[in-house]
XYZ file of C-alpha atoms in Angstrom:
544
model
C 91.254 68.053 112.020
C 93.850 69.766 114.712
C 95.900 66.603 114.016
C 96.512 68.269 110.656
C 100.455 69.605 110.858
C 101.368 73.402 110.213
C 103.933 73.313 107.427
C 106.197 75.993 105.917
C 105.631 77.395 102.545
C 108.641 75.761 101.325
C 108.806 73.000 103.365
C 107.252 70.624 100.730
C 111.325 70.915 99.117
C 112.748 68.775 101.552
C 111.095 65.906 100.449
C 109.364 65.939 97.437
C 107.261 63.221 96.185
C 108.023 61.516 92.919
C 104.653 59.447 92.627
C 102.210 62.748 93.559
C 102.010 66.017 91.756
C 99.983 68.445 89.166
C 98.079 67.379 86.373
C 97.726 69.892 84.120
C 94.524 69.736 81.504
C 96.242 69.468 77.806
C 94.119 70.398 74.342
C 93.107 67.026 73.804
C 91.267 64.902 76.314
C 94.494 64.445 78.503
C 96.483 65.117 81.207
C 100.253 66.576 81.555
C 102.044 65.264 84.337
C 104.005 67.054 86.926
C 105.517 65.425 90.368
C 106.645 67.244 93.015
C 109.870 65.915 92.992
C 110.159 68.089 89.625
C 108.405 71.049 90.394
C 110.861 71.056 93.307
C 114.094 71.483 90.868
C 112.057 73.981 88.512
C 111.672 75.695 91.610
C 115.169 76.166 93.125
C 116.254 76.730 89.435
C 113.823 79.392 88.689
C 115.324 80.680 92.227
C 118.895 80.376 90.660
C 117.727 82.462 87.689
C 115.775 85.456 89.738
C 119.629 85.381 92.073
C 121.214 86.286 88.724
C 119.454 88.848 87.232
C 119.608 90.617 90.520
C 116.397 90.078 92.270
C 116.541 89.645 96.010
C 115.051 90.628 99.895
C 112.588 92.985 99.570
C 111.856 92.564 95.549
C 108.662 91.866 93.935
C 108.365 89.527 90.996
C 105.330 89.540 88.870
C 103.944 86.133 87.772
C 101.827 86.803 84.261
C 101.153 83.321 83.530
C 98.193 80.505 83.468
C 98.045 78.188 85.497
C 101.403 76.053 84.583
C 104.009 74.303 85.974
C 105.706 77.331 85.389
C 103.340 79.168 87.520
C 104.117 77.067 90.655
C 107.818 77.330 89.795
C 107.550 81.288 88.952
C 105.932 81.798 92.696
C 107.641 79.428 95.230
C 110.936 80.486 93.372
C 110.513 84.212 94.206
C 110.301 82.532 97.570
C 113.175 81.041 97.103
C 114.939 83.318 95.868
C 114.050 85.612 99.300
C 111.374 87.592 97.271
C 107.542 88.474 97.054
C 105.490 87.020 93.994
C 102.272 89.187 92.608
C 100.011 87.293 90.494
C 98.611 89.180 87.657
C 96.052 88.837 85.538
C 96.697 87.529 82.418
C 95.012 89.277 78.947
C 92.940 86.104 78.538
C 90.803 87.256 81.481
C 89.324 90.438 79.904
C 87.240 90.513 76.724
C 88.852 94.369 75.895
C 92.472 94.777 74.862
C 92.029 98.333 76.351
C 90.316 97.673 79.372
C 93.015 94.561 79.955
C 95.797 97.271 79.154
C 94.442 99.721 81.508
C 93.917 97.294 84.432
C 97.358 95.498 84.002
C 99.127 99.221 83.983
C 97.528 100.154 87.468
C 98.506 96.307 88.782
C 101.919 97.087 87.689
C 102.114 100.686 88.944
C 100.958 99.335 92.046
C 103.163 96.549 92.501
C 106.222 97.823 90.821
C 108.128 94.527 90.048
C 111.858 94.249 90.135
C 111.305 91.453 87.415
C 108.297 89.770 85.738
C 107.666 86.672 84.204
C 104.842 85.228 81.054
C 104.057 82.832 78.977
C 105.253 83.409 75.150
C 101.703 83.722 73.621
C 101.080 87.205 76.417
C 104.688 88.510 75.738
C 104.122 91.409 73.496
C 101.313 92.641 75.231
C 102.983 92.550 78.405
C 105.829 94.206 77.216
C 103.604 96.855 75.864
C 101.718 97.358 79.526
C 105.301 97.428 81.670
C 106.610 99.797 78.844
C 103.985 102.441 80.040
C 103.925 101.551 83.768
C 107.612 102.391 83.310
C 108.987 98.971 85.206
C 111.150 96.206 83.453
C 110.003 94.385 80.596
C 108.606 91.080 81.162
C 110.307 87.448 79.892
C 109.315 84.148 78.990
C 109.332 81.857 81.572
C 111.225 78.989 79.515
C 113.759 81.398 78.618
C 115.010 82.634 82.242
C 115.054 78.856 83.605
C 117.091 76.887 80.248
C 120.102 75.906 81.034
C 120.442 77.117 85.071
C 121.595 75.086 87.488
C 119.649 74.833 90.537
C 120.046 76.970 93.965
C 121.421 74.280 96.832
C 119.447 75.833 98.890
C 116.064 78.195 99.186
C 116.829 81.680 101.271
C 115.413 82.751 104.182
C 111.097 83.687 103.341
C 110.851 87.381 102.425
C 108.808 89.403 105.515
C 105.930 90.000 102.870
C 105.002 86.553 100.998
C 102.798 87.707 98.531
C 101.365 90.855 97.378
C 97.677 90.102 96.825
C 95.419 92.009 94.245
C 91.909 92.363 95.234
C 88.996 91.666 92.525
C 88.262 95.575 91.958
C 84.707 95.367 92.014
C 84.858 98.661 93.901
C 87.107 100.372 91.468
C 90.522 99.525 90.695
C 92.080 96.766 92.062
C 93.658 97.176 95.453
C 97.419 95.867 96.116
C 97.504 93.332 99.477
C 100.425 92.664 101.622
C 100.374 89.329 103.012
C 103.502 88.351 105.496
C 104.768 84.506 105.131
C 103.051 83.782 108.667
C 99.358 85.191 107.582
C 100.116 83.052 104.345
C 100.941 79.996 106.224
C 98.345 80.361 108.839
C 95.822 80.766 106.387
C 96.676 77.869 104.666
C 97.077 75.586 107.913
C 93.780 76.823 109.065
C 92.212 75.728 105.406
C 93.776 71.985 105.633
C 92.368 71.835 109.238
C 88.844 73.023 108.542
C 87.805 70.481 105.599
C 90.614 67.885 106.437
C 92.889 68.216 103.566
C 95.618 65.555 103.071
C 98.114 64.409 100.534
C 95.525 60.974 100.143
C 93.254 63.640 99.212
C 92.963 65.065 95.380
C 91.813 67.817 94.332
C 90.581 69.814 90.923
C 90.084 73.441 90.461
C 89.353 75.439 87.350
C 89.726 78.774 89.120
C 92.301 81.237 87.517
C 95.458 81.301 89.513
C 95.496 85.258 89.630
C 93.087 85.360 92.211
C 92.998 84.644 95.678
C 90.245 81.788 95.613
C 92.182 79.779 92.964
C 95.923 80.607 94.286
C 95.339 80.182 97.746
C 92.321 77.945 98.120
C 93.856 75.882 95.321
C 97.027 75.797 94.487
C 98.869 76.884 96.940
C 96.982 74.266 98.955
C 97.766 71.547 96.914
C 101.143 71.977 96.788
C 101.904 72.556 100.722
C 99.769 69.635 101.086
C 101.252 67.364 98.311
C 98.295 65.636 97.272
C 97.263 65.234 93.394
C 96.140 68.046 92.393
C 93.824 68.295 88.647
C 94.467 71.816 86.913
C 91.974 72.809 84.370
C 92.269 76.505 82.673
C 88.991 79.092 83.037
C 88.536 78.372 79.856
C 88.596 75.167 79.614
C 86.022 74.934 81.877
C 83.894 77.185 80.487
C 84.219 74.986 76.895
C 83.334 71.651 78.970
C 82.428 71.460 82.554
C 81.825 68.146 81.600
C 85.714 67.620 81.570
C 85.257 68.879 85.089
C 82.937 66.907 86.171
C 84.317 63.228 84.834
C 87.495 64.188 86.389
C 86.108 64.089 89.477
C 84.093 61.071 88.888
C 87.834 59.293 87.596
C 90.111 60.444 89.819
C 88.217 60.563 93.121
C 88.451 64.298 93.730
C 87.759 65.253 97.244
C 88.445 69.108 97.367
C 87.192 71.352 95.127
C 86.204 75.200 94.892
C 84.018 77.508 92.631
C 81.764 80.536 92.866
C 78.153 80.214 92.978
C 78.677 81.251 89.248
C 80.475 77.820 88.562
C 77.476 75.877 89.712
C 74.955 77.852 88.360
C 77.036 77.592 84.747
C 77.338 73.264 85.197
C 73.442 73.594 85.793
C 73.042 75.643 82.571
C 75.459 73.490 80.630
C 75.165 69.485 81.577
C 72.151 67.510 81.178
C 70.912 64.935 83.904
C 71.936 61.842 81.369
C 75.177 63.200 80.602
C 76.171 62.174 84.441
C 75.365 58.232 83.321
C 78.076 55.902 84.825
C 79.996 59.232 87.063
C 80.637 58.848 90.594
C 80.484 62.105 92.992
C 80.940 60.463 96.387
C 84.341 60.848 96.984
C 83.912 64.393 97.107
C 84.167 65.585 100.570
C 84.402 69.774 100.249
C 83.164 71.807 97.485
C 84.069 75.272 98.420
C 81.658 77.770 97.143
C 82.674 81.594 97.974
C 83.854 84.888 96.171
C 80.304 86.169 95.584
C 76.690 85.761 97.471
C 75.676 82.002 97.453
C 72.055 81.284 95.805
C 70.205 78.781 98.362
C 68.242 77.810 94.697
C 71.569 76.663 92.871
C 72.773 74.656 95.943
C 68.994 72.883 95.563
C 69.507 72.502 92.166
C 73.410 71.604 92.097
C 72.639 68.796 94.762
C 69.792 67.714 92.925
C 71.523 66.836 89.959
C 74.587 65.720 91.203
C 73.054 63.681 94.179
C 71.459 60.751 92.289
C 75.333 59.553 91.727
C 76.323 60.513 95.333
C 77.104 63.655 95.936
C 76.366 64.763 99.752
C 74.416 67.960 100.401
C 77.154 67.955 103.277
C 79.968 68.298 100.582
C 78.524 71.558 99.907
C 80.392 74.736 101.842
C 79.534 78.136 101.558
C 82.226 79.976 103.050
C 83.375 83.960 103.203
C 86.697 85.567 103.153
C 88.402 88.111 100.879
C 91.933 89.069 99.731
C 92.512 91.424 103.000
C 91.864 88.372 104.885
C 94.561 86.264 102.993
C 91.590 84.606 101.960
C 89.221 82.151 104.186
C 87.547 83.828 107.000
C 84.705 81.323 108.126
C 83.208 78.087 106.466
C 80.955 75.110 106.958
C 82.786 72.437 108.162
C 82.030 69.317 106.183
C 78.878 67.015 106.309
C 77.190 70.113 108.447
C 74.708 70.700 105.334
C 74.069 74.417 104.304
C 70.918 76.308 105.710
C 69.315 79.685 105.334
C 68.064 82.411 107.655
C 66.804 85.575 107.882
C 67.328 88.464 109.811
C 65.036 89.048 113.144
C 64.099 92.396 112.443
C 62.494 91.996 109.132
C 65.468 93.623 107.527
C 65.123 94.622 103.612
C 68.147 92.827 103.043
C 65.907 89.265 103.638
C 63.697 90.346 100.924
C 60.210 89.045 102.337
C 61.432 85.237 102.567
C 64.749 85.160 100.216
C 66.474 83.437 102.990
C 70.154 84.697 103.095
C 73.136 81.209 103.162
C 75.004 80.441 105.656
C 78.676 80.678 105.318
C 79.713 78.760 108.551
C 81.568 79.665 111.669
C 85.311 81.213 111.937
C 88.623 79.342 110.884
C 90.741 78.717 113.891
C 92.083 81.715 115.118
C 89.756 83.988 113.859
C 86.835 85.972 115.220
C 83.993 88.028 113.419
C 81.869 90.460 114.488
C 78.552 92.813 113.787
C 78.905 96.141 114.355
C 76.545 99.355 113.437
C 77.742 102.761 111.730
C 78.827 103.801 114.862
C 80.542 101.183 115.767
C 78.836 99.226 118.157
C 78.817 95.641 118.120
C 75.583 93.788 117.159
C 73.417 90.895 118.784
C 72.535 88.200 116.971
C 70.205 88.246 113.682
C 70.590 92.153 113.398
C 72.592 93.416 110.383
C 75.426 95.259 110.033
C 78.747 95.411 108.842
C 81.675 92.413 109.094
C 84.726 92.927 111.358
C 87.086 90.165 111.042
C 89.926 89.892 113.341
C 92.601 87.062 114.513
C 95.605 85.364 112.242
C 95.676 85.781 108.790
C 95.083 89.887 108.222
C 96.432 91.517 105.771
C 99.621 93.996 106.601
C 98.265 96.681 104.660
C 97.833 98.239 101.003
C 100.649 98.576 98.653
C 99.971 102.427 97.798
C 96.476 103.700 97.182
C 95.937 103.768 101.038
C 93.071 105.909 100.176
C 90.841 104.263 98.572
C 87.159 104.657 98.884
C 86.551 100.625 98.190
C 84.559 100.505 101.444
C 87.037 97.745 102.407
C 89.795 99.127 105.678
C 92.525 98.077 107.249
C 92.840 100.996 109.515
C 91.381 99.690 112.510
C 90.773 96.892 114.747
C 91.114 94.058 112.064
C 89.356 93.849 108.816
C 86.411 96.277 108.517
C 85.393 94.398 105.043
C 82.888 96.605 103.679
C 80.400 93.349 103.851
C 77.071 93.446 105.358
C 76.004 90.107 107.274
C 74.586 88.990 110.375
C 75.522 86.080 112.608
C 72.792 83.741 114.362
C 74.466 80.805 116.259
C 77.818 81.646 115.661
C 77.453 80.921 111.998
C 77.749 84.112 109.360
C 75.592 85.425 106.737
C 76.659 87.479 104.157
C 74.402 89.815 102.593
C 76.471 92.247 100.349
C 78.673 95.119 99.963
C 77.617 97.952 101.948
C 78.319 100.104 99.459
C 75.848 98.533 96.915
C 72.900 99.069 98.953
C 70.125 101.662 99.211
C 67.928 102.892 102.504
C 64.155 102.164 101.442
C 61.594 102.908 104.597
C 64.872 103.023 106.924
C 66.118 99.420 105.724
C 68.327 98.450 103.476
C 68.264 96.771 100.156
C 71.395 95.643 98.894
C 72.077 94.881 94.950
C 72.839 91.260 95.442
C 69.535 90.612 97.017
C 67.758 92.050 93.776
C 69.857 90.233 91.863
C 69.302 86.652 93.129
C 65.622 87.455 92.794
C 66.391 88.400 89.057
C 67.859 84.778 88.780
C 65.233 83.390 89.758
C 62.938 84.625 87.614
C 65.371 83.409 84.597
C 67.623 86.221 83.738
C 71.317 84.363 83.902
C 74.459 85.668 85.897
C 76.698 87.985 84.399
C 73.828 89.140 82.347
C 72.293 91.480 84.793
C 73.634 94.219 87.182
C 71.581 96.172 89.531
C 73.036 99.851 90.527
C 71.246 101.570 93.517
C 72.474 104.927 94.691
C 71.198 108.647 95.100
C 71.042 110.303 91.452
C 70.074 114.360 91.202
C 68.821 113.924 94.331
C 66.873 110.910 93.874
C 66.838 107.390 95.158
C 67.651 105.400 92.087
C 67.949 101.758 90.861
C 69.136 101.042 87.445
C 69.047 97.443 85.712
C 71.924 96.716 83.310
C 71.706 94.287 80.819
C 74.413 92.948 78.681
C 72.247 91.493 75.688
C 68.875 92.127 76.499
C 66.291 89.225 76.162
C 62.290 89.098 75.891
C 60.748 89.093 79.508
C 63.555 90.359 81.161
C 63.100 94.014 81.439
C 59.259 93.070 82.926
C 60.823 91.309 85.642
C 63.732 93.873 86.242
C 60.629 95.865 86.747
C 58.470 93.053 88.564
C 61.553 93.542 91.314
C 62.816 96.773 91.521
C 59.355 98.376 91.441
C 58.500 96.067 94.522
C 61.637 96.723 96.620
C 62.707 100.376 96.289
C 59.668 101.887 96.773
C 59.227 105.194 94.678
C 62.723 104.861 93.581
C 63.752 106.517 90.080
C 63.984 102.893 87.608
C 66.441 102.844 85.130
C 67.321 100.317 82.466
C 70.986 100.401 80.656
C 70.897 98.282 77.191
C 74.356 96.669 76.706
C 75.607 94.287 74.507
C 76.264 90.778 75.811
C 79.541 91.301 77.104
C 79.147 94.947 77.929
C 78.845 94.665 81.740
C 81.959 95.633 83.303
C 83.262 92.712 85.540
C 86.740 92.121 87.383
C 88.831 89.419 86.420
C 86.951 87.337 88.950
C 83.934 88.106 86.913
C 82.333 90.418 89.783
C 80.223 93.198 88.572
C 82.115 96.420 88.938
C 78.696 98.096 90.322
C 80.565 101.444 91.353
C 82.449 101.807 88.695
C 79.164 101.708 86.318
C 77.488 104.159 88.848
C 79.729 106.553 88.163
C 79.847 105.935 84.305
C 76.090 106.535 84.615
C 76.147 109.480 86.950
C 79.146 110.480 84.179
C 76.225 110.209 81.428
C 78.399 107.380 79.477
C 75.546 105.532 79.585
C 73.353 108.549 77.895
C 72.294 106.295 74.848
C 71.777 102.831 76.638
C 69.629 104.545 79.358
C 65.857 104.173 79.779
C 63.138 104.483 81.933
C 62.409 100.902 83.248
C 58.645 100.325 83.020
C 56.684 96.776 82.964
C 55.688 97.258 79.224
């Protein structure tokens, strides 16, 4: 879709439409209506109102809200306003006041924002978090824009458009600087791949603090004009039923989600349910952010198919907050596959084939290479280099961090493992979640699909794998242990590491430390184990 135009961030001001815009999921049944032509004033006022208090070139404003018109005003008006928005997770997105309080203070220590804006109902415990991080105190959204007149005209784009947060499944949450033109060609080169155009809807769920949701979403939509159908995380969660006769009523044709999203509509809607919905207009359904289950594709196609849902609409894809976000994709009606490596590696688990995540966006390239650096033929793995348009500029701070994730070289060296056959790229896992058994490796993720398959839900298990006194280890952590599921922890672990020490950590549900993406935060629990926080939850894991 080359015929597809590049457009400026703020381009979509010129002319905005009055008939298209955001529809925003309300507490009944409903929808809240937003045009462009709107969002455009809110915009240039919210602009008008960051002038004033003094924010300008080279400022960063942090963006503490929902999903909301607000939102979309809060971050193309920084823009406006010649600034860089940060998106930052709300509290609603952690369980724990104190683990919320101690992520948001490292966001905010990280980003240092000249000025921040929330929603009413976060205030006081945003206040309380910038107090500490020792940066200005946050204000309502509603209350900076009433009564401001808006800017005539937007100011030159800041050098850095956005400072990115990535999903801190490594450890704390690394700060991403992301120039207007890696922005913009990301964006251009997501509208080209799967053929987005303002005829085209869309719906997403996804929260607007990460990069799958803010990029892949909504700041999609709204460079593209088309309709676009905003539901909250957790109003998903409540009904993905909502979700899904949305799509059926208002023709959706783009839509994203991890493979937890599909996994959680398989849990949660029954075949009859679907009676009279219509899934044919659907032309992309993005699926990315964490390793893709070839079983919940099968399953997700299988239910939604019957009322016309293409296997083709399904697109595993691969990218990451370094990379602005997509990095490769299938294009759409290809149809997923699976391979394995051609050495036999570990990481295929004896037939768990690994998905295909497609080939590289325009102007992007991605190689294989070994520890040493060497690039890789086909089928063998090793880790992902990504290169071309739309890398990151660098960290904000924290240059040091051991995430396994660099910028320091040729490109992106992500951290990822993977292996390409026919140009197209499969992702294995982190390379830092993995553990050498025989000389191959076994990687977390792979263990855990295999627990999912044997009927122990996502975000209920986490498998740790690491050296411990000494010792190859791998450690299953449950949050709210059920009958069977330590036996096949067991069934698994015992069959792929070998004479690895087995562990078992007893949570309760909710206990698994996640990012606000809902990753597992696998190193961070290795080193609470290796701490001995775990000493009380820990035992041996046998198959009695």
């Amino acid at each position: 879709m080359l015929g597809i135009p590049d457009r400026g961030l703020l381009e979509w001001l010129d002319e905005p439409s009055a008939e298209r815009g955001l529809y925003y999921a309300n507490r009944g049944d409903g929808w809240d209506f937003t045009s462009y032509r709107d969002l455009a004033e809110l915009v240039l006022r919210t602009a008008a109102a960051l002038r004033a208090k003094g924010v300008g070139e080279g400022d960063t404003v942090g963006l503490v809200l929902r999903s909301s018109p607000g939102f979309v005003a809060g971050f193309f008006g920084a823009l406006a306003a010649g600034a860089t928005p940060c998106s930052i997770a709300p509290p609603f997105a952690f369980q724990r006041a104190d683990e919320y309080e101690r992520h948001a203070a490292h966001l905010f220590e990280t980003a240092g924002p000249k000025y921040t804006l929330c929603d009413d109902e976060s205030l006081e415990r945003i206040r309380k978090v910038t107090a500490g991080a020792g940066v200005p105190e946050p204000e309502v959204f509603e209350q900076l824009v009433a009564g401001v007149a808006p800017l005539e005209r937007p100011l030159p784009l800041p050098e850095t458009a956005l400072v990115q947060f990535t999903s801190g499944s490594s450890g704390f949450s690394r700060g991403v600087r992301i120039s207007a033109e890696a922005l913009r060609a990301n964006l251009t080169g997501m509208r080209r791949w799967i053929g987005w155009t303002p005829e085209r809807p869309g719906i997403s769920w996804l929260p607007v603090h990460h990069d799958m949701g803010l990029v892949g979403f909504v700041l999609n939509a709204v460079v593209t004009g088309c309709d676009g159908w905003m539901m909250q995380p957790d109003d998903f969660i409540r009904s993905p039923l909502r979700y899904l006769r949305c799509v059926s009523e208002q023709g959706a044709a783009m839509t994203g989600m991890p493979n937890f999203g599909l996994a959680y509509i398989l849990r949660r809607v029954r075949p009859a349910q679907l009676e009279g919905l219509r899934f044919d207009t659907m032309r992309a359904v993005i699926i990315g952010a964490e390793r893709v289950d070839p079983q919940v594709l099968e399953d997700f196609h299988a239910l939604l198919g019957p009322h016309g849902l293409d296997r083709g609409a399904l697109l595993p894809a691969y990218g990451g907050a370094e990379a602005t976000l997509a990095v490769t994709g299938l294009r759409p009606g290809e149809g997923w596959s699976t391979r394995v490596p051609d050495d036999g590696d570990a990481a295929s688990l004896a037939g768990t084939a690994v998905v295909g995540c497609g080939r590289p966006l325009e102007g992007r390239q991605v190689r294989i290479v070994s520890e040493d650096g060497e690039e890789l033929p086909d089928g063998q793995v090793g880790e992902i280099v990504v290169t071309g348009v739309s890398i990151a500029s660098g960290y904000v701070g924290d240059e040091g961090s051991a995430s396994g994730t660099s910028l320091a070289g040729e490109g992106l060296e992500s951290g990822d493992a993977g292996f390409v056959r026919e140009g197209q790229l499969f992702v294995i896992g982190r390379l830092g979640d993995g553990l050498k058994v025989s000389g191959k490796m076994v990687f977390a993720e792979s263990l855990e699909t295999l627990l999912h398959q044997r009927g122990v839900p996502e975000r209920r298990v986490a498998v740790l794998l690491g050296v411990r006194d000494g010792r190859a280890t791998g450690v299953a952590v449950f949050g709210g242990v059920q009958g069977g599921w330590r036996e096949a922890a067991h069934e698994v672990l015992s069959e792929w590491l070998g004479d690895a020490d087995l562990l078992a950590v007893e949570l309760p549900r909710g206990g698994i430390a996640v990012t606000s993406s809902g990753k597992p935060r696998r190193r961070v629990a290795w080193k609470a184990l290796c701490a001995g926080e775990f000493a009380d939850a820990l035992t041996p894991l046998t198959g009695a």
